Amino acid sequence: LRKRCGWSEKLTGCGFRLTKAREVIIEVLKNTKEHLSAEDIYMTMHQEYPEIGLTTVYRTLEVLHSTGIVDKFDFDERRARFELSEEFGSKKHHHHLICTKCQKIVDYFDFMDEEINYLEIVTKGLSKKYDFNIKGHLISFHGICSNCK
Ligand SMILES: [Zn+2]
Ligand SMILES: [Zn+2]
Ligand SMILES: [Zn+2]
């Protein structure tokens, strides 16, 4: 019998497997610099936690994403990649270069001065235009990496 899981239960974890899965997935993501897919995460934890299936990993990642604990990089349904969000992870603020061919995701921290200035202007402008209190941003550039060119 599958237990139904409401919204508030999703936040605290629906049943043991989801709670455990949540802990383990966060741990896996903490211990890597990579942006992992659900399968990557599953493979990493499978040996130690064989009771947690791939479906649970998918579901748990969706919950973690909807609660802002992980950021999601979509390629297609099955190959999305995840990393802990800035608030929960240990990485410094960074932007991404994403290769749409090999799904490589490059973090870069060395922002160009123009980039910083431009983002400040855009942030101020948008805050004003939409009366919106902007707290952060996620920036990804999509394209083809040097290996795939
Ligand atoms: Zn930034
Ligand atoms: Zn590539
Ligand atoms: Zn990243």
Short mmCIF file of C-alpha atoms and ligand atoms in Angstrom, two decimals:
data_model
loop_
_atom_site.label_atom_id
_atom_site.label_comp_id
_atom_site.label_asym_id
_atom_site.label_seq_id
_atom_site.Cartn_x
_atom_site.Cartn_y
_atom_site.Cartn_z
CA LEU A 1 0.00 0.00 0.00
CA ARG A 2 1.44 3.36 -1.02
CA LYS A 3 0.99 6.18 1.42
CA ARG A 4 -0.39 9.42 0.02
CA CYS A 5 1.89 12.33 0.63
CA GLY A 6 0.51 15.83 1.15
CA TRP A 7 2.35 19.08 0.70
CA SER A 8 3.29 19.61 4.35
CA GLU A 9 4.49 16.02 4.57
CA LYS A 10 6.62 16.58 1.51
CA LEU A 11 8.52 19.28 3.37
CA THR A 12 9.26 17.03 6.30
CA GLY A 13 9.66 13.95 4.15
CA CYS A 14 6.93 11.48 3.35
CA GLY A 15 7.68 8.34 5.27
CA PHE A 16 11.02 6.85 6.14
CA ARG A 17 12.34 6.21 2.66
CA LEU A 18 11.83 9.78 1.51
CA THR A 19 13.34 11.26 4.67
CA LYS A 20 16.33 8.94 4.49
CA ALA A 21 16.67 9.51 0.76
CA ARG A 22 16.62 13.25 1.32
CA GLU A 23 19.43 13.07 3.85
CA VAL A 24 21.53 10.78 1.70
CA ILE A 25 21.01 12.79 -1.49
CA ILE A 26 21.99 16.03 0.25
CA GLU A 27 25.08 14.26 1.56
CA VAL A 28 26.00 12.98 -1.91
CA LEU A 29 25.59 16.47 -3.38
CA LYS A 30 27.64 17.99 -0.55
CA ASN A 31 30.53 15.70 -1.34
CA THR A 32 30.91 16.55 -5.00
CA LYS A 33 31.84 19.49 -7.15
CA GLU A 34 29.95 17.95 -10.06
CA HIS A 35 26.38 18.52 -11.13
CA LEU A 36 24.88 15.08 -10.82
CA SER A 37 21.94 13.41 -12.54
CA ALA A 38 19.44 11.30 -10.62
CA GLU A 39 21.18 8.18 -11.99
CA ASP A 40 24.60 9.44 -10.84
CA ILE A 41 23.22 10.01 -7.36
CA TYR A 42 21.50 6.65 -7.36
CA MET A 43 24.70 4.85 -8.41
CA THR A 44 26.70 6.65 -5.72
CA MET A 45 24.37 5.69 -2.89
CA HIS A 46 23.10 2.33 -4.13
CA GLN A 47 25.75 0.17 -2.47
CA GLU A 48 25.13 1.62 0.96
CA TYR A 49 21.37 2.20 0.63
CA PRO A 50 20.01 -0.52 -1.65
CA GLU A 51 16.50 0.02 -0.26
CA ILE A 52 16.28 3.44 -1.90
CA GLY A 53 15.22 3.01 -5.51
CA LEU A 54 15.74 5.25 -8.51
CA THR A 55 12.09 6.34 -8.47
CA THR A 56 12.51 7.55 -4.89
CA VAL A 57 15.64 9.43 -5.93
CA TYR A 58 13.72 11.15 -8.74
CA ARG A 59 10.84 12.02 -6.44
CA THR A 60 13.07 13.23 -3.65
CA LEU A 61 15.04 15.43 -6.03
CA GLU A 62 11.78 17.03 -7.18
CA VAL A 63 10.86 17.78 -3.57
CA LEU A 64 14.32 19.17 -2.84
CA HIS A 65 14.06 21.29 -5.96
CA SER A 66 10.59 22.64 -5.15
CA THR A 67 11.74 23.58 -1.65
CA GLY A 68 14.79 25.44 -2.97
CA ILE A 69 17.41 23.09 -1.54
CA VAL A 70 18.74 21.98 -4.92
CA ASP A 71 19.00 23.78 -8.24
CA LYS A 72 17.99 21.84 -11.31
CA PHE A 73 19.55 21.99 -14.75
CA ASP A 74 17.20 20.61 -17.32
CA PHE A 75 18.34 18.77 -20.39
CA ASP A 76 15.42 16.47 -20.77
CA GLU A 77 13.24 14.74 -18.18
CA ARG A 78 15.66 11.90 -17.53
CA ARG A 79 18.96 13.69 -17.71
CA ALA A 80 18.39 16.75 -15.54
CA ARG A 81 21.32 17.56 -13.28
CA PHE A 82 21.32 18.86 -9.76
CA GLU A 83 23.48 20.75 -7.31
CA LEU A 84 22.82 22.18 -3.87
CA SER A 85 21.53 25.73 -4.10
CA GLU A 86 23.75 28.57 -2.99
CA GLU A 87 21.95 28.81 0.32
CA PHE A 88 22.49 25.14 1.19
CA GLY A 89 25.71 24.29 -0.64
CA SER A 90 29.28 25.24 0.12
CA LYS A 91 30.20 26.57 -3.31
CA LYS A 92 30.60 30.30 -3.74
CA HIS A 93 28.28 32.18 -6.04
CA HIS A 94 28.91 31.11 -9.60
CA HIS A 95 27.40 31.06 -13.06
CA HIS A 96 27.25 28.17 -15.50
CA LEU A 97 28.33 27.26 -18.99
CA ILE A 98 26.28 24.30 -20.14
CA CYS A 99 27.13 22.11 -23.11
CA THR A 100 23.88 20.90 -24.61
CA LYS A 101 25.69 18.13 -26.47
CA CYS A 102 27.64 16.29 -23.72
CA GLN A 103 25.72 17.82 -20.78
CA LYS A 104 28.93 19.10 -19.26
CA ILE A 105 28.31 21.92 -16.79
CA VAL A 106 31.16 24.31 -16.06
CA ASP A 107 31.02 26.50 -12.96
CA TYR A 108 32.75 29.80 -13.31
CA PHE A 109 33.53 32.17 -10.49
CA ASP A 110 35.79 34.65 -12.31
CA PHE A 111 33.16 37.13 -13.45
CA MET A 112 34.05 39.83 -15.92
CA ASP A 113 33.70 43.39 -14.62
CA GLU A 114 31.16 44.09 -17.38
CA GLU A 115 29.13 41.12 -16.23
CA ILE A 116 28.99 42.35 -12.63
CA ASN A 117 28.12 45.90 -13.64
CA TYR A 118 25.49 44.73 -16.08
CA LEU A 119 23.86 42.45 -13.49
CA GLU A 120 23.73 45.28 -10.96
CA ILE A 121 22.00 47.53 -13.47
CA VAL A 122 19.56 44.80 -14.52
CA THR A 123 18.80 43.85 -10.91
CA LYS A 124 18.08 47.46 -9.95
CA GLY A 125 16.00 48.02 -13.07
CA LEU A 126 13.89 44.90 -12.62
CA SER A 127 13.36 45.56 -8.90
CA LYS A 128 12.00 48.96 -9.74
CA LYS A 129 10.00 48.01 -12.82
CA TYR A 130 8.24 45.07 -11.15
CA ASP A 131 8.42 46.30 -7.53
CA PHE A 132 10.19 43.04 -6.84
CA ASN A 133 12.65 42.35 -4.06
CA ILE A 134 15.37 40.42 -5.91
CA LYS A 135 17.45 38.18 -3.65
CA GLY A 136 19.58 36.34 -6.15
CA HIS A 137 19.87 34.91 -9.61
CA LEU A 138 20.76 31.76 -11.47
CA ILE A 139 22.66 32.33 -14.66
CA SER A 140 23.43 29.67 -17.23
CA PHE A 141 24.75 30.03 -20.74
CA HIS A 142 23.92 27.17 -23.07
CA GLY A 143 26.02 26.10 -26.03
CA ILE A 144 28.65 23.70 -27.33
CA CYS A 145 31.87 23.08 -25.39
CA SER A 146 35.35 22.96 -26.91
CA ASN A 147 35.37 19.13 -26.91
CA CYS A 148 32.10 18.88 -28.80
CA LYS A 149 32.75 21.62 -31.35
ZN ZN B 1 25.87 36.12 -10.40
ZN ZN B 2 30.31 19.19 -24.78
ZN ZN B 3 27.22 24.91 -10.41
#
